[in-house]
Coordinates of C-alpha atoms in Angstrom, one line a residue:
Chain A
M234 CA -0.3 -0.1 -0.3
Q235 CA 1.7 3.5 -1.2
K236 CA 0.5 6.7 0.4
L237 CA 0.2 9.9 -0.6
Q238 CA 1.2 13.4 0.9
T239 CA -1.9 15.7 1.1
Q240 CA -2.0 19.8 1.4
Y241 CA -2.4 18.7 4.9
D242 CA 0.8 16.7 5.6
R243 CA -2.4 14.0 6.2
S244 CA -1.2 10.4 5.0
I245 CA -4.8 8.8 2.9
P246 CA -3.7 5.6 2.6
F247 CA -4.9 4.2 -0.5
N248 CA -5.3 0.9 -3.0
E249 CA -2.7 1.0 -6.1
T250 CA -5.6 -1.7 -8.1
L251 CA -8.6 -0.2 -6.1
G252 CA -8.0 3.1 -5.9
L253 CA -9.9 5.2 -3.1
E254 CA -10.0 3.4 0.6
K255 CA -14.5 3.2 0.5
E256 CA -13.9 6.4 3.0
Q257 CA -12.4 8.4 1.5
K258 CA -16.2 8.6 -1.0
D259 CA -16.1 12.6 -0.6
L260 CA -12.9 13.1 -1.5
F261 CA -11.6 16.4 -3.1
V262 CA -9.3 17.7 -5.1
I263 CA -7.6 20.9 -5.2
T264 CA -3.8 22.5 -5.6
G265 CA -5.2 25.3 -3.4
E266 CA -8.6 27.1 -2.8
P267 CA -12.2 27.5 -5.5
T268 CA -11.0 30.9 -7.2
E269 CA -11.8 32.1 -10.4
D270 CA -9.7 31.1 -13.2
P271 CA -9.5 33.4 -15.9
H272 CA -7.6 30.4 -18.0
S273 CA -10.2 28.1 -16.9
N274 CA -11.9 27.4 -20.3
R275 CA -8.3 26.8 -22.0
T276 CA -7.7 22.9 -23.5
Y277 CA -4.3 23.2 -23.0
L278 CA -2.5 21.1 -21.5
P279 CA -1.4 23.0 -17.3
D280 CA 2.0 23.2 -16.6
T281 CA 0.5 22.4 -13.0
L282 CA -3.4 21.2 -11.7
E283 CA -5.7 23.3 -10.9
S284 CA -9.4 22.9 -10.4
T285 CA -12.2 23.2 -8.5
G286 CA -13.6 19.9 -5.9
D287 CA -17.6 19.4 -6.6
N288 CA -19.5 22.7 -6.6
G289 CA -16.9 24.6 -4.7
K290 CA -16.2 23.8 -1.6
T291 CA -13.5 23.5 0.6
P292 CA -12.3 20.5 0.8
N293 CA -12.2 18.4 4.3
K294 CA -9.3 16.2 2.6
V295 CA -7.2 17.4 -0.2
V296 CA -4.6 15.4 -2.3
S297 CA -2.1 17.1 -4.3
L298 CA -1.1 15.9 -7.5
R299 CA 1.4 16.7 -11.4
S300 CA 0.7 18.0 -14.3
P301 CA 0.0 14.9 -17.2
S302 CA 3.2 14.4 -18.3
L303 CA 4.9 11.0 -19.6
S304 CA 7.9 10.2 -18.2
L305 CA 11.0 11.2 -21.5
Q306 CA 12.7 7.7 -21.0
H307 CA 12.3 7.2 -24.7
K308 CA 12.3 9.6 -27.6
F309 CA 10.8 8.2 -30.4
K310 CA 11.5 10.3 -34.7
V311 CA 9.2 8.7 -36.5
L312 CA 10.7 8.5 -40.4
Q313 CA 7.7 7.3 -42.5
K314 CA 4.1 6.1 -41.6
W315 CA 1.6 4.2 -43.6
E316 CA -2.0 3.4 -42.8
G317 CA -2.5 -0.3 -45.1
T318 CA -4.9 -2.6 -44.6
I319 CA -5.3 -6.1 -45.1
I320 CA -7.1 -7.7 -48.1
E321 CA -6.0 -11.6 -47.1
I322 CA -4.3 -14.0 -44.9
L323 CA -2.8 -16.9 -46.7
N324 CA -0.5 -18.7 -45.7
E325 CA 0.9 -17.3 -42.6
E326 CA 1.3 -14.5 -45.1
C327 CA -0.5 -10.8 -44.8
R328 CA -1.6 -9.3 -48.2
A329 CA -2.7 -5.3 -48.0
Y330 CA -2.9 -2.1 -49.2
I331 CA -0.9 0.9 -47.7
R332 CA -1.3 4.3 -48.6
E333 CA 2.4 7.0 -46.4
F334 CA 0.2 9.0 -44.1
G335 CA 0.4 13.3 -45.8
S336 CA 1.3 11.5 -48.8
Q337 CA -0.5 11.9 -53.0
N338 CA 1.1 8.6 -53.9
S339 CA -1.4 6.1 -54.8
I340 CA -2.0 3.0 -52.7
E341 CA 0.1 0.0 -52.8
E342 CA 0.0 -3.5 -52.1
V343 CA 2.0 -5.1 -50.1
T344 CA 2.4 -8.6 -48.3
F345 CA 4.7 -9.5 -44.9
S346 CA 4.4 -11.2 -42.7
I347 CA 1.7 -12.8 -39.1
E348 CA 4.7 -12.8 -37.7
E349 CA 5.5 -9.0 -37.8
I350 CA 2.6 -8.5 -36.2
P351 CA 2.4 -8.3 -32.3
E352 CA 0.5 -11.6 -31.3
A353 CA -2.0 -9.2 -29.1
D354 CA -3.2 -7.5 -32.1
R355 CA -3.9 -11.1 -34.3
Y356 CA -7.1 -12.1 -33.3
L357 CA -7.7 -8.3 -35.6
V358 CA -5.9 -8.8 -38.8
V359 CA -9.3 -9.9 -40.8
P360 CA -9.7 -9.1 -44.4
G361 CA -11.0 -5.2 -43.8
A362 CA -8.6 -4.6 -40.9
I363 CA -7.3 -1.5 -41.0
F364 CA -3.3 -1.6 -39.5
Y365 CA -0.8 1.3 -39.3
W366 CA 2.9 0.4 -39.9
S367 CA 5.4 3.3 -39.6
I368 CA 9.5 2.8 -39.0
G369 CA 11.8 5.5 -37.3
Y370 CA 14.3 4.7 -34.0
D371 CA 13.6 5.0 -31.1
D372 CA 15.8 6.5 -28.5
H373 CA 16.5 5.4 -25.2
I374 CA 17.8 7.5 -22.5
D375 CA 21.2 5.6 -22.0
G376 CA 22.3 6.5 -25.1
Q377 CA 21.5 3.0 -27.1
R378 CA 18.8 3.9 -30.9
N379 CA 17.0 0.9 -31.8
R380 CA 15.2 1.1 -35.3
I381 CA 12.6 -0.4 -34.8
S382 CA 9.4 -1.3 -38.0
S383 CA 5.2 -1.1 -35.8
I384 CA 2.4 -2.7 -37.0
R385 CA -0.8 -2.1 -34.5
L386 CA -3.8 -2.4 -35.7
R387 CA -6.3 -0.3 -35.7
R388 CA -8.7 -0.4 -32.7
L389 CA -12.4 0.8 -33.9
P390 CA -15.5 -0.6 -31.7
V391 CA -17.6 -2.8 -32.2
W392 CA -21.1 -3.4 -34.3
T393 CA -23.4 -3.0 -31.8
E394 CA -26.6 -4.5 -32.1
K395 CA -28.4 -0.9 -31.5
E396 CA -26.6 -0.1 -35.3
L397 CA -26.7 -3.9 -37.3
K398 CA -31.0 -3.0 -36.1
K399 CA -30.4 0.4 -37.6
A400 CA -29.1 -0.4 -40.2
E401 CA -31.9 -3.8 -41.5
E402 CA -34.3 -1.2 -41.4
E403 CA -32.8 1.5 -43.6
A404 CA -32.2 -1.3 -46.0
K405 CA -35.6 -2.8 -45.9
T406 CA -36.8 0.7 -46.6
L407 CA -34.2 1.8 -48.6
F408 CA -35.0 -2.1 -50.9
K409 CA -38.7 -1.5 -50.6
L410 CA -37.7 2.4 -52.8
F411 CA -35.8 0.7 -55.2
N412 CA -37.8 -3.0 -55.7
S413 CA -40.9 -0.6 -56.9
E414 CA -41.1 -1.5 -60.2
Chain B
M291 CA -6.5 18.1 -69.1
S292 CA -6.1 21.3 -70.7
R293 CA -5.1 19.8 -74.0
Y294 CA -8.6 18.5 -74.6
T295 CA -10.5 21.6 -74.6
T296 CA -11.1 20.7 -78.8
P297 CA -15.2 18.8 -77.9
P298 CA -15.2 15.8 -80.9
S299 CA -18.0 16.2 -83.4
L300 CA -21.7 15.6 -84.1
D301 CA -20.8 12.2 -86.3
E302 CA -17.1 11.3 -84.7
L303 CA -17.0 8.8 -82.5
E304 CA -14.3 9.1 -78.9
I305 CA -13.4 6.5 -76.2
S306 CA -12.0 8.3 -73.0
I307 CA -10.3 5.8 -70.1
F308 CA -9.3 8.4 -67.3
G309 CA -7.0 6.6 -65.1
P310 CA -6.0 5.7 -62.6
G311 CA -7.0 7.1 -59.9
I312 CA -8.1 6.5 -57.0
G313 CA -10.8 3.6 -60.0
E314 CA -11.2 4.2 -62.6
C315 CA -13.6 5.7 -66.4
I316 CA -14.8 6.1 -69.0
S317 CA -16.6 8.8 -70.7
I318 CA -17.4 7.7 -74.8
H319 CA -19.3 9.8 -76.8
L320 CA -22.5 8.4 -79.2
G321 CA -21.9 10.6 -81.4
N322 CA -24.5 14.8 -81.6
N323 CA -22.7 15.6 -78.6
E324 CA -24.7 12.3 -76.1
W325 CA -22.0 11.1 -73.6
I326 CA -22.1 7.9 -71.7
I327 CA -20.0 7.1 -68.7
V328 CA -18.8 4.3 -67.3
D329 CA -18.2 3.9 -63.1
S330 CA -16.0 7.0 -61.9
C331 CA -12.4 8.3 -60.7
I332 CA -11.3 11.2 -58.5
S333 CA -9.4 13.8 -61.0
R334 CA -5.7 14.5 -58.4
H335 CA -5.5 18.3 -59.6
S336 CA -9.6 19.3 -59.0
N337 CA -10.6 16.7 -56.9
E338 CA -13.4 16.5 -58.7
P339 CA -14.9 13.1 -60.9
I340 CA -12.6 12.8 -63.9
A341 CA -15.7 12.6 -66.3
L342 CA -17.3 15.9 -65.4
E343 CA -14.2 17.2 -65.1
Y344 CA -13.6 16.8 -69.2
L345 CA -17.1 17.0 -70.6
K346 CA -16.1 20.7 -68.5
A347 CA -13.0 21.4 -69.9
L348 CA -14.6 20.0 -73.8
G349 CA -17.2 23.0 -73.3
I350 CA -19.3 20.5 -72.7
D351 CA -22.6 20.8 -70.8
P352 CA -23.5 17.2 -68.1
V353 CA -26.5 18.1 -67.7
S354 CA -27.9 18.4 -71.3
S355 CA -25.2 15.5 -72.8
V356 CA -24.4 12.6 -71.1
K357 CA -27.4 10.2 -71.8
L358 CA -26.5 7.4 -69.3
F359 CA -24.1 7.1 -66.1
V360 CA -23.3 3.0 -65.4
V361 CA -21.9 1.8 -63.1
T362 CA -20.5 -1.4 -63.1
H363 CA -18.8 -2.9 -59.1
W364 CA -19.6 -1.2 -55.8
H365 CA -16.1 -0.6 -54.0
D366 CA -15.4 2.6 -53.1
D367 CA -12.0 2.7 -55.6
H368 CA -14.0 2.0 -58.7
I369 CA -16.4 4.3 -58.6
R370 CA -15.2 7.0 -56.3
G371 CA -17.7 10.6 -57.5
A372 CA -20.1 8.9 -58.6
A373 CA -22.2 9.9 -56.4
R374 CA -21.2 13.8 -58.1
I375 CA -21.8 12.5 -61.1
L376 CA -25.6 11.7 -60.5
N377 CA -26.2 14.4 -59.1
T378 CA -25.0 17.0 -62.1
C379 CA -26.5 13.9 -64.5
C380 CA -29.8 15.2 -63.7
D381 CA -31.4 13.9 -67.0
A382 CA -29.0 10.9 -67.6
K383 CA -30.6 7.2 -66.7
F384 CA -28.7 5.2 -64.3
A385 CA -27.9 1.2 -63.9
Y386 CA -25.5 -0.6 -61.3
S387 CA -25.7 -4.1 -61.0
D388 CA -28.3 -5.9 -61.0
A389 CA -26.8 -8.1 -57.8
L390 CA -26.4 -5.0 -55.9
K391 CA -30.3 -5.1 -55.7
C392 CA -31.0 -7.4 -52.9
E393 CA -31.7 -6.3 -49.2
E394 CA -28.5 -8.2 -48.7
F395 CA -26.9 -5.3 -50.2
F396 CA -28.3 -2.8 -48.5
K397 CA -28.5 -3.7 -45.0
F398 CA -24.4 -4.6 -45.8
A399 CA -24.3 -1.1 -47.6
R400 CA -26.0 0.7 -44.6
S401 CA -23.9 -1.5 -41.6
Y402 CA -21.8 0.1 -43.0
S403 CA -22.5 4.4 -43.0
E404 CA -22.1 6.8 -40.6
Q405 CA -18.3 5.5 -40.5
I406 CA -17.7 8.2 -37.7
L407 CA -14.6 6.6 -36.4
M408 CA -12.7 5.8 -40.7
E409 CA -12.6 7.6 -43.4
N410 CA -13.2 4.9 -46.5
S411 CA -14.9 2.2 -45.3
G412 CA -15.7 1.1 -49.1
V413 CA -18.9 1.3 -49.7
D414 CA -18.9 5.3 -48.5
E415 CA -19.4 6.1 -52.8
F416 CA -22.8 3.6 -53.6
N417 CA -24.3 4.8 -49.1
L418 CA -23.6 8.3 -51.0
I419 CA -25.7 7.1 -53.7
F420 CA -28.5 6.4 -51.9
K421 CA -28.5 10.0 -51.1
E422 CA -28.4 11.0 -54.1
L423 CA -31.1 8.8 -55.5
L424 CA -33.4 9.0 -52.3
R425 CA -33.0 13.1 -53.2
S426 CA -34.2 12.7 -56.7
Q427 CA -36.4 10.6 -56.4
K428 CA -39.4 10.8 -59.3
P429 CA -41.0 13.0 -60.7
V430 CA -37.5 14.6 -61.1
R431 CA -34.8 11.1 -62.0
S432 CA -36.5 7.9 -63.9
E433 CA -35.7 4.6 -61.8
P434 CA -32.4 3.2 -61.6
E435 CA -32.0 0.4 -64.8
R436 CA -30.9 -3.0 -63.4
A437 CA -28.3 -3.8 -65.4
S438 CA -27.8 -7.3 -65.7
A439 CA -27.2 -10.5 -69.0
D440 CA -28.7 -9.7 -71.2
R441 CA -31.0 -6.1 -71.2
R442 CA -30.9 -3.2 -72.9
L443 CA -30.3 -0.1 -71.1
L444 CA -29.9 2.7 -74.1
Y445 CA -31.7 2.7 -77.2
L446 CA -31.3 6.0 -79.4
S447 CA -32.5 6.1 -82.7
K448 CA -31.5 7.4 -85.7
D449 CA -35.0 9.4 -86.3
D450 CA -34.6 11.2 -83.9
N451 CA -31.2 13.3 -85.7
R452 CA -29.4 11.4 -84.6
P453 CA -26.3 10.1 -87.1
F454 CA -26.4 6.9 -85.7
N455 CA -28.7 4.2 -84.0
V456 CA -27.2 3.5 -80.5
E457 CA -27.6 1.0 -78.3
V458 CA -26.1 -0.1 -74.7
F459 CA -26.3 -3.6 -73.6
S460 CA -25.3 -4.5 -70.0
L461 CA -24.4 -8.6 -70.7
S462 CA -23.1 -9.6 -66.4
P463 CA -24.4 -10.1 -64.3
S464 CA -25.5 -13.5 -64.6
D465 CA -28.4 -14.8 -62.8
A466 CA -26.1 -17.8 -61.4
A467 CA -22.9 -14.7 -60.9
K468 CA -25.7 -12.8 -58.2
R469 CA -26.5 -16.4 -56.3
I470 CA -22.3 -16.4 -55.9
A471 CA -22.3 -12.6 -55.4
L472 CA -25.9 -13.3 -52.8
Q473 CA -23.8 -15.0 -50.8
E474 CA -19.9 -12.7 -50.2
I475 CA -23.1 -10.2 -50.1
S476 CA -24.2 -11.8 -46.8
Q477 CA -21.2 -12.5 -45.7
L478 CA -19.6 -9.5 -45.7
I479 CA -22.5 -7.6 -43.7
P480 CA -21.1 -8.3 -39.9
E481 CA -21.5 -9.1 -37.0
I482 CA -22.8 -8.4 -33.9
K483 CA -19.7 -7.1 -31.3
T484 CA -17.0 -7.4 -34.2
T485 CA -14.6 -4.6 -34.8
K486 CA -15.4 -2.7 -36.7
R487 CA -12.7 -2.6 -40.6
R488 CA -13.5 -2.0 -44.1
A489 CA -16.0 -3.9 -46.7
I490 CA -13.3 -5.7 -48.6
S491 CA -14.9 -7.3 -52.2
R492 CA -13.6 -10.5 -52.5
T493 CA -14.6 -11.4 -56.0
P494 CA -15.8 -7.9 -57.8
N495 CA -16.9 -10.3 -60.5
Y496 CA -19.0 -12.0 -59.9
F497 CA -21.0 -7.9 -59.3
S498 CA -19.2 -6.6 -61.9
V499 CA -21.2 -5.0 -64.9
A500 CA -20.5 -6.2 -68.5
L501 CA -21.5 -3.9 -71.3
W502 CA -22.0 -4.0 -75.7
I503 CA -22.1 -1.0 -76.8
T504 CA -23.4 -1.0 -80.4
I505 CA -23.5 1.8 -82.6
E506 CA -24.0 1.8 -86.2
N507 CA -21.3 -0.8 -87.4
W508 CA -19.3 -0.1 -84.4
H509 CA -19.4 -2.4 -81.6
I510 CA -17.5 -1.5 -78.1
L511 CA -16.9 -4.7 -74.8
L512 CA -16.0 -3.0 -72.0
A513 CA -15.4 -5.8 -69.4
G514 CA -16.6 -5.5 -65.9
C515 CA -13.0 -6.9 -64.1
Chain C
M174 CA 16.3 20.9 -44.5
T175 CA 12.4 19.7 -42.4
Q176 CA 14.4 19.1 -38.4
I177 CA 13.3 16.4 -36.3
P178 CA 12.1 16.8 -32.6
E179 CA 13.5 15.4 -30.0
I180 CA 10.3 14.8 -28.4
D181 CA 6.8 15.0 -29.7
Q182 CA 4.2 14.7 -28.4
A183 CA 0.3 15.0 -28.4
S184 CA -2.3 15.4 -26.3
V185 CA -6.1 16.4 -26.1
V186 CA -8.0 18.2 -23.5
M187 CA -11.2 18.5 -23.6
L188 CA -13.7 20.3 -20.5
G189 CA -17.8 18.9 -19.4
S190 CA -18.3 16.8 -17.2
F191 CA -16.7 13.4 -16.5
N192 CA -17.4 10.1 -14.2
P193 CA -12.7 9.6 -13.4
A194 CA -14.8 6.6 -12.1
I195 CA -15.1 4.8 -15.9
F196 CA -12.0 5.5 -16.3
H197 CA -10.3 2.8 -15.0
P198 CA -7.8 0.4 -17.4
A199 CA -10.0 -3.1 -16.8
W200 CA -13.0 -0.6 -18.5
F201 CA -10.4 -0.1 -22.0
K202 CA -9.7 -3.5 -21.1
C203 CA -13.4 -5.0 -21.2
Y204 CA -13.7 -3.2 -24.5
K205 CA -10.6 -3.7 -26.2
L206 CA -9.1 -0.5 -26.6
I207 CA -5.7 -1.1 -25.4
R208 CA -4.8 -4.2 -25.4
D209 CA -4.5 -7.1 -22.7
E210 CA -1.7 -6.8 -21.5
E211 CA -1.5 -2.7 -22.1
A212 CA -4.1 -2.7 -19.3
D213 CA -2.8 -5.3 -17.4
S214 CA 0.4 -3.6 -17.7
A215 CA -1.4 -0.5 -16.1
E216 CA 0.6 2.1 -13.8
I217 CA -2.4 3.5 -12.1
R218 CA -1.5 6.2 -9.9
L219 CA -5.6 7.4 -8.2
T220 CA -8.8 5.9 -9.8
S221 CA -11.4 7.8 -7.5
P222 CA -15.4 9.5 -8.5
Q223 CA -13.1 12.3 -8.1
F224 CA -10.7 12.1 -10.0
A225 CA -8.2 8.7 -12.2
D226 CA -5.3 8.5 -13.3
F227 CA -2.5 5.6 -15.0
S228 CA -0.7 5.2 -17.3
T229 CA 0.5 2.3 -20.2
K230 CA 3.9 2.0 -22.1
W231 CA 1.9 5.2 -24.6
F232 CA -0.4 6.4 -22.7
H233 CA -1.7 8.5 -20.7
L234 CA -5.2 9.6 -18.8
Q235 CA -6.0 12.1 -15.9
V236 CA -9.2 12.4 -15.6
L237 CA -11.3 15.1 -13.3
T238 CA -14.6 15.1 -13.5
E239 CA -14.8 18.5 -15.8
R240 CA -11.5 18.1 -17.1
F241 CA -10.3 15.1 -19.7
Y242 CA -6.6 15.1 -20.2
I243 CA -5.0 12.5 -22.1
L244 CA -1.6 12.6 -24.5
T245 CA 2.0 10.6 -25.5
N246 CA 5.0 11.6 -25.8
D247 CA 5.7 8.7 -28.6
S248 CA 5.2 10.0 -32.0
F249 CA 4.7 6.5 -33.1
H250 CA 0.8 6.3 -31.7
F251 CA -0.5 9.5 -32.4
E252 CA -3.3 8.4 -34.8
P253 CA -3.9 5.7 -32.1
L254 CA -4.5 8.3 -29.9
R255 CA -7.1 10.0 -31.8
D256 CA -8.8 6.1 -32.4
L257 CA -8.5 5.8 -28.6
V258 CA -10.2 9.0 -27.7
L259 CA -12.8 8.1 -30.5
S260 CA -14.0 4.9 -29.3
I261 CA -13.8 7.0 -25.3
F262 CA -16.4 8.2 -26.9
S263 CA -18.3 7.0 -29.0
L264 CA -19.1 4.6 -26.2
L265 CA -20.1 7.2 -23.3
E266 CA -21.9 8.9 -26.3
H267 CA -23.8 10.5 -23.2
T268 CA -20.8 12.9 -22.5
P269 CA -21.8 16.1 -22.0
V270 CA -19.0 18.2 -23.7
K271 CA -18.3 21.9 -24.3
A272 CA -15.1 22.3 -25.7
I273 CA -12.0 20.1 -27.0
G274 CA -8.4 21.2 -27.1
L275 CA -6.3 19.3 -30.0
N276 CA -2.7 19.6 -29.3
R277 CA 0.7 19.0 -30.3
T278 CA 4.1 20.2 -28.3
M279 CA 7.0 19.7 -30.1
H280 CA 11.0 21.0 -28.8
F281 CA 13.8 20.6 -31.5
K282 CA 17.6 21.5 -31.1
M283 CA 19.0 24.1 -31.8
S284 CA 22.4 23.5 -32.8
S285 CA 24.0 25.7 -31.3
I286 CA 23.2 28.1 -27.9
E287 CA 23.9 31.5 -30.3
K288 CA 21.9 30.4 -32.1
W289 CA 19.2 29.4 -29.5
H290 CA 19.7 32.9 -28.3
S291 CA 18.8 34.7 -32.6
F292 CA 15.7 32.3 -32.4
G293 CA 14.8 33.9 -29.3
H294 CA 15.5 37.3 -30.2
F295 CA 13.9 37.3 -33.4
I296 CA 10.9 36.6 -31.2
A297 CA 11.1 38.5 -29.4
P298 CA 13.1 41.7 -28.9
K299 CA 15.3 42.9 -26.7
E300 CA 15.7 45.8 -27.3
I301 CA 11.9 47.2 -26.7
W302 CA 12.7 45.5 -23.1
K303 CA 16.1 47.1 -22.7
D304 CA 15.3 50.2 -20.9
K305 CA 13.9 49.0 -18.1
M306 CA 15.0 45.4 -17.3
K307 CA 19.1 44.9 -17.2
N308 CA 19.1 41.3 -19.3
P309 CA 15.8 40.4 -20.6
G310 CA 14.5 36.6 -21.8
L311 CA 11.9 35.3 -23.5
L312 CA 9.8 32.8 -21.3
S313 CA 7.2 32.3 -22.7
L314 CA 5.6 33.9 -26.4
V315 CA 1.6 33.2 -26.5
M316 CA -0.1 33.4 -29.8
Q317 CA -3.4 33.0 -30.9
D318 CA -5.9 33.3 -33.5
K319 CA -9.8 32.7 -33.6
R320 CA -11.8 31.0 -35.6
D321 CA -15.1 31.1 -36.8
D322 CA -16.2 27.6 -38.3
P323 CA -15.6 25.9 -36.4
P324 CA -16.0 28.9 -33.4
G325 CA -12.4 28.5 -31.6
S326 CA -9.0 29.4 -32.0
V327 CA -5.3 28.5 -32.8
N328 CA -2.8 29.3 -29.8
V329 CA 0.8 28.6 -30.7
R330 CA 3.2 29.5 -27.5
I331 CA 7.5 29.4 -27.8
G332 CA 9.7 29.1 -25.4
P333 CA 13.0 27.8 -24.2
S334 CA 12.7 23.9 -23.4
E335 CA 13.0 23.0 -20.3
Q336 CA 13.5 18.8 -20.9
I337 CA 16.8 20.3 -24.7
Q338 CA 19.4 22.6 -23.7
P339 CA 19.3 24.2 -26.5
G340 CA 15.4 23.5 -27.3
I341 CA 12.7 25.0 -28.4
F342 CA 9.0 24.1 -27.9
F343 CA 6.4 25.0 -29.6
E344 CA 3.0 24.4 -28.1
V345 CA -0.1 24.0 -30.5
N346 CA -3.4 24.6 -29.3
N347 CA -6.5 24.1 -31.2
H348 CA -9.7 24.5 -29.3
Y349 CA -12.9 24.0 -30.4
D350 CA -15.8 25.2 -28.1
L351 CA -18.9 22.4 -28.8
K352 CA -21.8 24.9 -28.7
D353 CA -24.5 21.7 -27.9
N354 CA -22.8 20.1 -25.2
N355 CA -24.5 16.6 -26.1
D356 CA -23.2 16.7 -29.3
I357 CA -21.1 13.3 -29.1
K358 CA -21.3 13.5 -33.3
N359 CA -19.4 16.7 -33.9
L360 CA -17.2 16.4 -30.9
L361 CA -16.3 13.2 -33.0
K362 CA -16.3 14.3 -36.3
I363 CA -14.2 16.8 -35.0
I364 CA -11.6 15.0 -33.6
K365 CA -11.9 12.2 -36.5
D366 CA -11.6 15.1 -39.5
L367 CA -9.6 17.2 -38.1
W368 CA -7.0 16.2 -35.9
D369 CA -4.5 14.8 -38.9
G370 CA -4.6 18.3 -40.2
N371 CA -3.8 20.4 -36.5
I372 CA -1.1 17.9 -36.4
V373 CA 0.0 18.4 -40.2
F374 CA -0.4 22.3 -38.9
A375 CA 1.4 22.2 -35.6
R376 CA 4.7 20.8 -37.1
E377 CA 4.0 24.0 -40.7
M378 CA 4.6 26.7 -38.2
A379 CA 6.9 25.4 -36.0
E380 CA 8.5 25.3 -39.5
N381 CA 7.6 28.6 -40.8
L382 CA 9.1 30.1 -37.4
L383 CA 12.3 26.9 -37.7
E384 CA 12.8 27.7 -41.3
R385 CA 13.4 31.9 -41.6
E386 CA 16.7 34.0 -40.9
Y387 CA 17.9 34.9 -37.7

């Protein structure tokens, strides 16, 4: 169990996987007294985290947290990027169309081994699946540079029952309209 | 495109083939300043359907000159810009494959519509075509023609002050092809809780429309592929 | 020559009304929004009804009741970040959102300290300050351009980089105001249609200045 230091120098225990203990339900997140923030409509990342608690009440507990950021263990430099669509999978080989990002170049057809795709994404590999392919460098903080060729399947939401029912209803209407002779 | 500024003369046959672009396209002058357009692709320069760009470059009004517009495939790669051609050439007859007139195709196309999350679903253009057809329904536009084997889509008679008799027939899809096409469409309809993806046509030939055009003693075969 | 930034970050910031309790890696895993392994190995700092904060290898998410932040420092994952936001809010389709920022921050390394000073002087000439200041230096410059359609603004912030030395950072915030808080389709359309263009615009904005004579 890790402890967070609060503004009032009072530790709040929390469970790392489940979040705060139940008695912390009335916690407000705030780094100072609620004030009029002239930049409260801003949509860029803050240098410091400022937030008023729910309905502006004086907090009874406070947690001070850093603004969102990511560690800089790695620096990534993309040299080229493509978006692709899988056409066919045959004998562990994928055939796909790819088009370079930001380019007016025409679509190219490529073939690559399914081994190039991370195992975690392989269940997504079906005809029509969309993927990103990037090549570039990964510079680690210790000075090591690695050349990377990375394929990531695009994760889109699933088709819902509601959507497919709607499609069915629209299809019935269109079919009647275009087959009225 | 700026090279082509002289339209064909009234008794001159012309076949123009455009592509590759995003799709391919053919325009045919049938004489008498009457044209047909087959499929569509987008011009990289103007972002317009290339057939319309071409006709405008020749100083031809597509609204009055295009008599027939045929779409031979369903996939975006073959017909990008088709809805805009339909919108512009509002007096033209419109024909598409009879294999696509089944309820399954409409369901398939509508399942891939409103793809807020991705571009180029594969059926974007056909969904735009449906929208355009609904917008321009009777009495403005006549019913789309069913293109299937041995069906005449267009007849222009010499008797009406034309230099040529013109007939346009569709040669496909056959009934057998339509059955196979229906099977593929049924497989393309997505199932609940499967991840959204693009529509890929695996057996395009079963849907496609081949055309036979007769202009007096000339015969033109446009094979769908 | 096109210079590649040393640090390249994309982020999405939203103002509205959110339920931080939802934003747990388990929820992302359940809806297959990220890889199972990414969800399982996520570093969770806090999840509660008021605040959620966790990181995976490639993104950091932080959600308050009135703000949503997500960012990546990995330019290989700019499009996946966009997809993730689209997926989240197509699932949470009733989330009231009143404004969104599509942001890119780049840190460029300057070839020398002299060039670094020259650039600072180029965008913020010091002479007019020297009447009253001994040694004025640029900390941060913000330029704004209002936008009518869609309504909002572009805010560009430039300054010396604290992470790359000698370096300059460019932060480009494309801010969009949403007239209808409940129009999630419009929100998704903004993200989908404008993301790529904004990423390119931010780069062009930086290059426009960096490639001048200074």
